[in-house]
mmCIF file of C-alpha atoms and ligand atoms in Angstrom:
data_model
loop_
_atom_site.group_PDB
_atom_site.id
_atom_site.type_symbol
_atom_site.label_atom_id
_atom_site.label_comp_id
_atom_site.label_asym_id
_atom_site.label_seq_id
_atom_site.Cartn_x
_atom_site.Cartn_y
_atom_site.Cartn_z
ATOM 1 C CA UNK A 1 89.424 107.135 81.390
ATOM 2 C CA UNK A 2 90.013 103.247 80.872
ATOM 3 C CA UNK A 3 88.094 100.427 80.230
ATOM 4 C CA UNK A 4 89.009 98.198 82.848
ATOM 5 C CA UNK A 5 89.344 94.568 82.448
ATOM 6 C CA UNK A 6 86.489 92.114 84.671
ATOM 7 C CA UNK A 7 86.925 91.237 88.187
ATOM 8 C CA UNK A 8 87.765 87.221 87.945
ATOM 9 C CA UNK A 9 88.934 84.760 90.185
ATOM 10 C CA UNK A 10 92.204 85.304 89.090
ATOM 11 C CA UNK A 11 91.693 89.371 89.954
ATOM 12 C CA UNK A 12 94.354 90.429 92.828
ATOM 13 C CA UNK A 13 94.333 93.691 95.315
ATOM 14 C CA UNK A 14 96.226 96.978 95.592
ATOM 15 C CA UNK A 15 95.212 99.596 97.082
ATOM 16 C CA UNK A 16 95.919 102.847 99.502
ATOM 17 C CA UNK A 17 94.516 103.673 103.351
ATOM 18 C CA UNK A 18 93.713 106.450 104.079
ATOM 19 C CA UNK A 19 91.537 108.760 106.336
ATOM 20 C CA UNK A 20 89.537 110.470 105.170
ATOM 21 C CA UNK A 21 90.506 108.942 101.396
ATOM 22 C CA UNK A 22 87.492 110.067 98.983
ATOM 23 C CA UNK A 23 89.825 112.856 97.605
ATOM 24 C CA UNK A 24 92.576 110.112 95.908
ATOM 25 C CA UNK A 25 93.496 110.145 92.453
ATOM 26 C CA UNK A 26 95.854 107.327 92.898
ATOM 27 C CA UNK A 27 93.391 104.352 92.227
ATOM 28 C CA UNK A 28 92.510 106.582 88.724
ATOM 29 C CA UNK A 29 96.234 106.530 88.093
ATOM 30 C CA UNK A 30 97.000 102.451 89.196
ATOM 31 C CA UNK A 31 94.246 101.252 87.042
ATOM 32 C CA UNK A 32 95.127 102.850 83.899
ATOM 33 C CA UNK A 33 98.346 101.226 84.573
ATOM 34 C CA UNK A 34 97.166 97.618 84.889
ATOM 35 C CA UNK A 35 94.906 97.805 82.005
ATOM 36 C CA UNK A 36 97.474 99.308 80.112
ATOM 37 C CA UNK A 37 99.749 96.352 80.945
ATOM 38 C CA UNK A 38 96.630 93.425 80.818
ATOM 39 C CA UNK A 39 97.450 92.788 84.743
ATOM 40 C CA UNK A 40 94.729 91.149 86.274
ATOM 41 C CA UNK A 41 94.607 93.823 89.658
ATOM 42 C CA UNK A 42 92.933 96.435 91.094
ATOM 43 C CA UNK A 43 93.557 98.997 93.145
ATOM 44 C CA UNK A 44 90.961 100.815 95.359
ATOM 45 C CA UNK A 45 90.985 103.191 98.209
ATOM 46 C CA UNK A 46 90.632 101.911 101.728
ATOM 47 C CA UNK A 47 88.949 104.233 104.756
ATOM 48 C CA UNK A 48 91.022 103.296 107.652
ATOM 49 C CA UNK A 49 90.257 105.099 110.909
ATOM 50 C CA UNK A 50 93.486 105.623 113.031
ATOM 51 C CA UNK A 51 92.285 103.208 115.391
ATOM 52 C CA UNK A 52 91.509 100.568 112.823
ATOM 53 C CA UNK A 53 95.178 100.612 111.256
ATOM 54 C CA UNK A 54 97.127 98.166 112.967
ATOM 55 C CA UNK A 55 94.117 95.986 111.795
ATOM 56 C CA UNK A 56 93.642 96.827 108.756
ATOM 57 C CA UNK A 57 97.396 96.327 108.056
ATOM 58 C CA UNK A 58 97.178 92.459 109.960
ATOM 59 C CA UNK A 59 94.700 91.459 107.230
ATOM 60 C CA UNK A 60 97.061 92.555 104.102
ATOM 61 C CA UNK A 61 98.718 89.240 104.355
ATOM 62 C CA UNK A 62 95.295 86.910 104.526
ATOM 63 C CA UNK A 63 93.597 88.755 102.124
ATOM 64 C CA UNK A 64 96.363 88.072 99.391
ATOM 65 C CA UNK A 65 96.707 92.176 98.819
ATOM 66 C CA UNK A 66 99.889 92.850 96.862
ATOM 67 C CA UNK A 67 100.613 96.241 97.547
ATOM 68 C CA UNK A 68 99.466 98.831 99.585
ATOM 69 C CA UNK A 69 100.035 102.917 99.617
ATOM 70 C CA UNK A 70 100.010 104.984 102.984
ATOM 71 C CA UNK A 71 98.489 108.391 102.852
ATOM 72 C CA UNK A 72 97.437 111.152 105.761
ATOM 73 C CA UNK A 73 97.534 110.629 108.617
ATOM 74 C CA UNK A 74 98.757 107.120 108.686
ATOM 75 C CA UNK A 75 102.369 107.620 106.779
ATOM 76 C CA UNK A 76 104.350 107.937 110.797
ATOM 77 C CA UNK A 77 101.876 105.516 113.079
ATOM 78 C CA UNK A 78 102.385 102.717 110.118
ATOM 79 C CA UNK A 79 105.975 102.171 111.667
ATOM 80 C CA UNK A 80 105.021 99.629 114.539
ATOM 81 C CA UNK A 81 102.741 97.505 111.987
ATOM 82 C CA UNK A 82 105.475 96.626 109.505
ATOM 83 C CA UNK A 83 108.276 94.097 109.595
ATOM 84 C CA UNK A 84 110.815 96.275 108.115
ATOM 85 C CA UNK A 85 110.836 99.324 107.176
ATOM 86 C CA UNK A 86 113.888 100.286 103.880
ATOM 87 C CA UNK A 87 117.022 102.912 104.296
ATOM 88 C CA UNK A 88 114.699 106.000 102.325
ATOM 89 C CA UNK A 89 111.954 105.558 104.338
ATOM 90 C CA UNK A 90 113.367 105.575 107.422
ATOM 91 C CA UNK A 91 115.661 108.938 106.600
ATOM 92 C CA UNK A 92 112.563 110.064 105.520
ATOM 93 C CA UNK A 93 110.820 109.133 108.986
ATOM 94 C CA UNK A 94 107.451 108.015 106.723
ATOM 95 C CA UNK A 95 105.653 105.406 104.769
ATOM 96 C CA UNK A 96 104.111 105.801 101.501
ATOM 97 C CA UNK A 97 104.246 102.285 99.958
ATOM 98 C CA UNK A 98 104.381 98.818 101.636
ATOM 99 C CA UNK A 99 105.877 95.963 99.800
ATOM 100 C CA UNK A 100 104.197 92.959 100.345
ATOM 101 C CA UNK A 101 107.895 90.643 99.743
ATOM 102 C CA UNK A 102 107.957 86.799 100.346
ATOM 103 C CA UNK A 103 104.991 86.934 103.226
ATOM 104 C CA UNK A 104 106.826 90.223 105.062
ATOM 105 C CA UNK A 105 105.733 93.689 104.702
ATOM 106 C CA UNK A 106 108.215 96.325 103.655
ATOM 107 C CA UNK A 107 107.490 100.140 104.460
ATOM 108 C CA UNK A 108 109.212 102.170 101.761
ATOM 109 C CA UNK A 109 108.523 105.713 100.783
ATOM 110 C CA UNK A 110 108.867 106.905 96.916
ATOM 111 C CA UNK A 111 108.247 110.439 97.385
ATOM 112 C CA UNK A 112 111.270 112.020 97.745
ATOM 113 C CA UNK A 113 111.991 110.243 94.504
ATOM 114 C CA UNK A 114 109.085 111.119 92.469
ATOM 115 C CA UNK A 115 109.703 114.507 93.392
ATOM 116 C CA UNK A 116 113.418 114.135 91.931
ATOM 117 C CA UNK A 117 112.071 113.006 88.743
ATOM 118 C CA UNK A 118 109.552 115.249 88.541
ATOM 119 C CA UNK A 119 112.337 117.789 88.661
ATOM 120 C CA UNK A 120 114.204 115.525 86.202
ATOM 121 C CA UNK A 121 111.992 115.772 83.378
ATOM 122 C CA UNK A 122 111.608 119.484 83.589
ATOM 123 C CA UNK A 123 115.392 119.602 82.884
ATOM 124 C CA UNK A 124 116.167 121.223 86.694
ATOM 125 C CA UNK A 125 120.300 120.611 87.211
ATOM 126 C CA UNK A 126 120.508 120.549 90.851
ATOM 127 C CA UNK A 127 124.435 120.881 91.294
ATOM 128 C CA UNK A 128 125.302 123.445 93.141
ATOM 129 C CA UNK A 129 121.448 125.004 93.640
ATOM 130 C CA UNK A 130 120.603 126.913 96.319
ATOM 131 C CA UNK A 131 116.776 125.423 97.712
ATOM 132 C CA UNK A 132 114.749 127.259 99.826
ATOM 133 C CA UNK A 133 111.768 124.778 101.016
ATOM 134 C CA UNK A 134 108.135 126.887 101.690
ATOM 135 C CA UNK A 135 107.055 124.624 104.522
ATOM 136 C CA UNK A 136 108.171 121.624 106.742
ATOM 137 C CA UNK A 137 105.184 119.479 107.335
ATOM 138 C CA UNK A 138 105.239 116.227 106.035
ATOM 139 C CA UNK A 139 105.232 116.083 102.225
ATOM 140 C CA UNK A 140 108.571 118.550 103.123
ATOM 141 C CA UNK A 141 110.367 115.946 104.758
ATOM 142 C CA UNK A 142 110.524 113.583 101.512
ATOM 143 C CA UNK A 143 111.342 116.291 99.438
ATOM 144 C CA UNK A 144 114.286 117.985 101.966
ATOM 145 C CA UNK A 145 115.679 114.637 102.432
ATOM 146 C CA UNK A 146 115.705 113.534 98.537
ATOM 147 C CA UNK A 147 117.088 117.341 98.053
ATOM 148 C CA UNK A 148 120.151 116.707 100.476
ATOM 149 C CA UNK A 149 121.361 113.679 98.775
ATOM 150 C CA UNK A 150 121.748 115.532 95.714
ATOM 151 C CA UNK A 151 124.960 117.785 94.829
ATOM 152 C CA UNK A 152 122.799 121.052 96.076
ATOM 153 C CA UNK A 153 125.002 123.577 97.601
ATOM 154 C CA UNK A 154 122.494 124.972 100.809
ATOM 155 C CA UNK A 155 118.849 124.261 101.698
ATOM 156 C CA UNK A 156 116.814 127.411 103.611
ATOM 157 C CA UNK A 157 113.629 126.338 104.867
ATOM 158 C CA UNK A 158 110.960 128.805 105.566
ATOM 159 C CA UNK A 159 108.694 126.993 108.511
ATOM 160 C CA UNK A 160 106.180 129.138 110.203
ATOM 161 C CA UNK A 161 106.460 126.769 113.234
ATOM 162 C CA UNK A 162 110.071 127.064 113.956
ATOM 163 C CA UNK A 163 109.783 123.703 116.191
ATOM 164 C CA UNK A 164 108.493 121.969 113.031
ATOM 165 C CA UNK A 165 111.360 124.095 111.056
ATOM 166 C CA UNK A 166 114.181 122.833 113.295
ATOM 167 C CA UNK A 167 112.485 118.954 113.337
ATOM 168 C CA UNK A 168 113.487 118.831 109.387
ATOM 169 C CA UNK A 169 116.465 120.901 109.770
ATOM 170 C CA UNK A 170 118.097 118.205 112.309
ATOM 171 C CA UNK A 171 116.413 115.356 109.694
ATOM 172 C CA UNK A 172 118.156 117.340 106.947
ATOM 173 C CA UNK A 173 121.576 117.088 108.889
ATOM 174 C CA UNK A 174 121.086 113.816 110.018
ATOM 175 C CA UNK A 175 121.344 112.776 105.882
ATOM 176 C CA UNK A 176 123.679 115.085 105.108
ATOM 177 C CA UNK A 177 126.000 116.505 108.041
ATOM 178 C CA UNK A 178 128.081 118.583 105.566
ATOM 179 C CA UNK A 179 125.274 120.669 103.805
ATOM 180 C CA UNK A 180 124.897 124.031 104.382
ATOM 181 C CA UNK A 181 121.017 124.133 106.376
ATOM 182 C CA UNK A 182 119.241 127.294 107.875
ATOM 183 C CA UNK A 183 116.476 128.328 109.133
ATOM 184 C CA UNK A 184 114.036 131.084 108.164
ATOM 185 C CA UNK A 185 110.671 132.351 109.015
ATOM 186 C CA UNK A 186 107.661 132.973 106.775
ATOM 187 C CA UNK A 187 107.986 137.090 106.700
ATOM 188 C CA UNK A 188 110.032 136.785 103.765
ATOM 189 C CA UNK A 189 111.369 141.327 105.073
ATOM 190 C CA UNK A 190 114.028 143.108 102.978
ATOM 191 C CA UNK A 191 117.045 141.551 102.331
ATOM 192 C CA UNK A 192 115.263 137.494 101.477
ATOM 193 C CA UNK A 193 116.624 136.346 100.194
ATOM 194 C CA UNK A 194 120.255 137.408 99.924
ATOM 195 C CA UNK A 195 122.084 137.402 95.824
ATOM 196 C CA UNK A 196 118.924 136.730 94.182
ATOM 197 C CA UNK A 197 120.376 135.954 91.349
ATOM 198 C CA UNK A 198 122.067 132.752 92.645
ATOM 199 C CA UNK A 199 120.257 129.294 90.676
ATOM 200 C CA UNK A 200 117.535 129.024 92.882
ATOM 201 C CA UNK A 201 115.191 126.038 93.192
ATOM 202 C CA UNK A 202 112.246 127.214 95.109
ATOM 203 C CA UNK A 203 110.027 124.255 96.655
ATOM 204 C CA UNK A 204 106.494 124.957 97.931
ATOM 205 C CA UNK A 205 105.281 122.259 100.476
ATOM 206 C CA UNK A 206 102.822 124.325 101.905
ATOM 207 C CA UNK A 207 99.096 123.979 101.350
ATOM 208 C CA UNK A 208 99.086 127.594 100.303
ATOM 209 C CA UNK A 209 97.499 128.033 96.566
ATOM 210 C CA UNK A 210 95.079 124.984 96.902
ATOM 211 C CA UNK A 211 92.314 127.602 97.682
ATOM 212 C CA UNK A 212 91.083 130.261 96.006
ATOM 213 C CA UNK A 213 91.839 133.839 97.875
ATOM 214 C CA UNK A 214 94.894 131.786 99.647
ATOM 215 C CA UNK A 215 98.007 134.405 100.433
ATOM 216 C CA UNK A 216 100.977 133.789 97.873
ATOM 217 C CA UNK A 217 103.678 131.133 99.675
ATOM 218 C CA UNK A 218 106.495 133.634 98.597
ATOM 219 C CA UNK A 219 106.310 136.950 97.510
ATOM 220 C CA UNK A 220 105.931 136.494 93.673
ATOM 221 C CA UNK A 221 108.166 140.104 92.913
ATOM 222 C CA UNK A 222 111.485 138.378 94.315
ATOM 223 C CA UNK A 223 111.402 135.457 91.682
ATOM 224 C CA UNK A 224 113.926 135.469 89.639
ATOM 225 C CA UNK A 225 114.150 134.036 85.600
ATOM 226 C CA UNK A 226 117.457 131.825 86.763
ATOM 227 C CA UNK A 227 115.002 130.373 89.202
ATOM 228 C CA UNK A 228 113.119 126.698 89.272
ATOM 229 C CA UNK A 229 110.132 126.934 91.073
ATOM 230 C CA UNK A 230 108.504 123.537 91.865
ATOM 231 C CA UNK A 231 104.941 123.767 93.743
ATOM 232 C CA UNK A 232 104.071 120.172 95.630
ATOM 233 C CA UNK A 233 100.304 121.703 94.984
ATOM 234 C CA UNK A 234 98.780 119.167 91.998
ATOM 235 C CA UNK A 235 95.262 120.414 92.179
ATOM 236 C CA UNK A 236 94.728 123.513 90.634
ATOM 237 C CA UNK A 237 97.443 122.489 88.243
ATOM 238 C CA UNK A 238 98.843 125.894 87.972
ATOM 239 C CA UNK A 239 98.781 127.512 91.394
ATOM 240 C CA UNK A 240 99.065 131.084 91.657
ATOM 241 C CA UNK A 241 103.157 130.471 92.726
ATOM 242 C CA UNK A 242 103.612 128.883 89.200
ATOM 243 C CA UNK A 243 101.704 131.217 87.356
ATOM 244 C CA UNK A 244 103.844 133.929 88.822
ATOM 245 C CA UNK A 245 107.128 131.617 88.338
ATOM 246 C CA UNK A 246 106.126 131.540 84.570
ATOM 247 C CA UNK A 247 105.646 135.401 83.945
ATOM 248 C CA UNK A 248 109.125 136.281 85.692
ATOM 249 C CA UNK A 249 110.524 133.904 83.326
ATOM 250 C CA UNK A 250 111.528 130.681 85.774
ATOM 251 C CA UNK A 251 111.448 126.822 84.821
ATOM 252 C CA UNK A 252 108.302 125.642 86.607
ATOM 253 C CA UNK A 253 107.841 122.216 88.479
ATOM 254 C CA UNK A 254 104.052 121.878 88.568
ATOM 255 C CA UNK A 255 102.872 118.800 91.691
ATOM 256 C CA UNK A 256 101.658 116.218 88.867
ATOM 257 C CA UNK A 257 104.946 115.425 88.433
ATOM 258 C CA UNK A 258 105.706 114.489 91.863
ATOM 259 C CA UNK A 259 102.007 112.594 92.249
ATOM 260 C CA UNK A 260 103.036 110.813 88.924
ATOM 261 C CA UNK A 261 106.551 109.749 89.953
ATOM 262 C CA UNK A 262 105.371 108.597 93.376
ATOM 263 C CA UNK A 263 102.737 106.415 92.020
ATOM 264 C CA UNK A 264 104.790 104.961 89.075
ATOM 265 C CA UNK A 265 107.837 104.019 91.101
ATOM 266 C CA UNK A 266 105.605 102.172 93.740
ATOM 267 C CA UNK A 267 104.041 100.297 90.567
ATOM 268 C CA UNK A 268 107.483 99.028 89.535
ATOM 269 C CA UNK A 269 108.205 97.957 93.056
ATOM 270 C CA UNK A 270 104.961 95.897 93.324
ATOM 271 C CA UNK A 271 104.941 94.689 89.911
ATOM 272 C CA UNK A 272 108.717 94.349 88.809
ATOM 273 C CA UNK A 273 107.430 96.212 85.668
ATOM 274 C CA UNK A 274 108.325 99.217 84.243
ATOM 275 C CA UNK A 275 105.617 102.146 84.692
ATOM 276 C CA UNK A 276 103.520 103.024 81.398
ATOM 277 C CA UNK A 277 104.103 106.896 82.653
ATOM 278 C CA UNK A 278 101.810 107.911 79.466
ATOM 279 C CA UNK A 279 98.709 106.006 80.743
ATOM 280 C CA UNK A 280 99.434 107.038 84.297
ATOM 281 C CA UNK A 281 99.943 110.500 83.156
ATOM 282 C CA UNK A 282 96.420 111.040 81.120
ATOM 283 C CA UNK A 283 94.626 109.370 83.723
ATOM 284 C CA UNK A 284 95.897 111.820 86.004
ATOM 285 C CA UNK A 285 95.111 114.616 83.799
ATOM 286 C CA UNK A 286 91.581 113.653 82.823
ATOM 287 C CA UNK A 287 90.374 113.428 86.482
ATOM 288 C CA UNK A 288 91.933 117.030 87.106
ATOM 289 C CA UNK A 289 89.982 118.530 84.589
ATOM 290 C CA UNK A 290 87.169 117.859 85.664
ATOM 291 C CA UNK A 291 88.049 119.724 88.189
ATOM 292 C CA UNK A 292 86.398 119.464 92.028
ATOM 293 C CA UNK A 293 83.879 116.740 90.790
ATOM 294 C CA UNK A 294 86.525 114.700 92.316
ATOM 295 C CA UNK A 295 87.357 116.255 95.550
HETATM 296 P P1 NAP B 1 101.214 119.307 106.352
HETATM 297 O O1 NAP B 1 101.911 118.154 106.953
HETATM 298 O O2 NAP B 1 99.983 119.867 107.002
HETATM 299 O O3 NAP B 1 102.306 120.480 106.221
HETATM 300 C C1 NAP B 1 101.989 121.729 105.692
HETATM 301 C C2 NAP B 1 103.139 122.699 105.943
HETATM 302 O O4 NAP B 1 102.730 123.963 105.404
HETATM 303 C C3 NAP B 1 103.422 122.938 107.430
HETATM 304 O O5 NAP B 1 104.793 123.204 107.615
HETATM 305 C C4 NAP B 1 102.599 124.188 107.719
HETATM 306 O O6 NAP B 1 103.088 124.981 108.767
HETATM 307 C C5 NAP B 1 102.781 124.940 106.436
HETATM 308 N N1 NAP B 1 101.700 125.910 106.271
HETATM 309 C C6 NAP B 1 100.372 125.657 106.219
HETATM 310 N N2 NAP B 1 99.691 126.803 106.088
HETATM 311 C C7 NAP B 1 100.617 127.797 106.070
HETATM 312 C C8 NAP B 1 100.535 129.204 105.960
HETATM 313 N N3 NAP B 1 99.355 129.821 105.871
HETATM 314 N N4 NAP B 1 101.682 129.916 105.965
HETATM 315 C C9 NAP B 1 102.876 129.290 106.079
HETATM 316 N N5 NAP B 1 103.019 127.953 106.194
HETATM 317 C C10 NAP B 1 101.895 127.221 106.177
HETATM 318 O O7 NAP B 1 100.778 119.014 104.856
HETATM 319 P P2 NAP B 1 101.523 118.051 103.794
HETATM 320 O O8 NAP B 1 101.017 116.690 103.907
HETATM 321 O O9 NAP B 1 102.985 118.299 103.931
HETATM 322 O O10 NAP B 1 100.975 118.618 102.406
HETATM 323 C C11 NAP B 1 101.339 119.912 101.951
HETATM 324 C C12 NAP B 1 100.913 120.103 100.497
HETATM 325 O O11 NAP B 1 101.631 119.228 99.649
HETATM 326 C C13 NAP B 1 99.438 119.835 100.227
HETATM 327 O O12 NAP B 1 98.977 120.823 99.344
HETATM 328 C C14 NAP B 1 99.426 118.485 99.538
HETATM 329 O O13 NAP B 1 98.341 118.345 98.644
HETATM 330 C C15 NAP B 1 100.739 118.560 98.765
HETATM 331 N N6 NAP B 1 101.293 117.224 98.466
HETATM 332 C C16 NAP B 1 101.515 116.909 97.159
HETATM 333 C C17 NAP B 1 102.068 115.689 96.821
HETATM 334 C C18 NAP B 1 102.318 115.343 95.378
HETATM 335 O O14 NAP B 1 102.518 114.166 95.074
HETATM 336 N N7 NAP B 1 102.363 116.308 94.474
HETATM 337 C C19 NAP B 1 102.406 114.778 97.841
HETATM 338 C C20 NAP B 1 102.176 115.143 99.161
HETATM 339 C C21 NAP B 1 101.621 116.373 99.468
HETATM 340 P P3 NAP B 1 102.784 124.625 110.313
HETATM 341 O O15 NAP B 1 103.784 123.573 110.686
HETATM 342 O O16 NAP B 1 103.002 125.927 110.985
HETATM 343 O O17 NAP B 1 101.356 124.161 110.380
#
């Protein structure tokens, strides 16, 4: 953890709305980066209620807040509230980060992109990958629509609500008409997938390794060592999926990275500065370990 510099006059507001919002790690991660950098801001978690949002996001402006992240459930309903919202969030159909620019508030979203660099830095080529996406709720729809700009050659997702399914499908198309997109349920029978030795990247969206006891996402016996297997899951840091990923001999993606990327991009959008990723990083780290004391 990080000393953090005194509140002053001169001390200015970020922070993230949420509900509920007690769970965040961001403000941890945000703080370690302004004291790492001798900015004179804070961030700190707001409890919006749904039916408080529209005012909550009416008093960014008067209170002088420079930046704000969107969490659950608020990343959709945000929409209305803003005066513009950029290209990748609207693809994405979801907020994560308002941009407080010349008195207007910007909706962007930098998860898709966090989620590419996570995959960046654990050396995952994704030219000509096959993905198959566990899930297609919302974190899914950053990640699927980040994934289909890339040079990937098919995305399968595996939605156990095939209207949900066929909602990021269409999204999917919408970005990129000419990629190869199906559809696939969650029973995973003989014959799933087909060539399973085609350079996979496996994403899991789903909830499913959060909790102890919780069924595997994908059946751990058809990974494959010429597999990536990212898991969005950042908390445990190893989720059963990766653990399993690791032992058939796969490149694992574990969810800090995404978490990490997400966070640091918004930073250099808000602060023109570039992201001490270190700092942000160990903060990050330190809060996991200690495990649910933060939940
Ligand atoms: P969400 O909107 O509730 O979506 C969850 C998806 O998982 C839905 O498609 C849901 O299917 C599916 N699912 C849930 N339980 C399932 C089960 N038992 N079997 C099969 N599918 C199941 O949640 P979310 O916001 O996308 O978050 C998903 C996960 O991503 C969470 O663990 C969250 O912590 C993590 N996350 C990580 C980051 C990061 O920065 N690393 C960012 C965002 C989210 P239905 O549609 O049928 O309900």
């Amino acid at each position: 953890m990080t000393d953090l510099k005194p509140i002053t006059g001169q001390t200015k507001i970020f922070g993230i709305f949420g509900h509920p919002i007690t769970h965040t790690l961001s403000p941890l991660m945000h703080n370690a980066a302004f004291d790492a950098l001798g900015l004179p801001y804070r961030y700190v978690p707001f409890e919006v209620h749904p039916d408080r949002l529209e005012g909550a996001v009416r008093g960014i402006l008067p209170l002088g807040i420079l930046g704000v992240n969107v969490t659950l459930p608020h990343k959709e309903t945000i929409f209305p509230f803003l005066d513009e919202i950029d290209e990748e969030a609207g693809k994405i159909g979801a907020v994560n980060t308002i941009e407080v620019a010349s008195g207007r508030l910007i909706g962007r979203n930098t998860d898709g992109r966090g989620f590419l660099e996570s995959l960046q830095e654990r050396n995952v080529d994704l030219s000509g990958k096959r993905v198959i996406l566990l899930g297609a709720g919302g974190a899914a729809k950053g990640v699927a629509v980040a994934l289909a700009q890339e040079p990937i050659a098919e995305m399968v997702i595996a939605a156990r609500t095939a209207s949900r399914g066929k909602a990021l499908a269409d999204r999917v198309t919408a970005v990129a008409p000419r990629l190869k997109t199906s559809l696939v349920g969650v029973d995973f029978g003989p014959g799933f997938p087909a060539d399973s030795d085609r350079p996979t990247l496996l994403v899991n969206t789903t909830p499913l390794g959060m909790k102890q006891g919780d069924p595997s996402p994908f059946p751990p016996h058809l990974l494959d060592p010429r597999w990536s297997v990212a898991d969005l899951i950042y908390r445990p840091e190893e989720t059963p999926l990766l653990a399993a990923a690791k032992e058939a001999g796969a490149t694992v993606v574990p969810g800090l990275g995404m978490l990490l990327h997400q966070g640091a991009l918004a930073f250099e959008i808000w602060t023109k500065q570039k992201a001490p990723l270190s700092k942000m990083r160990q903060a990050l780290q330190e809060a996991l370990s200690l495990g649910p004391l933060l939940h």
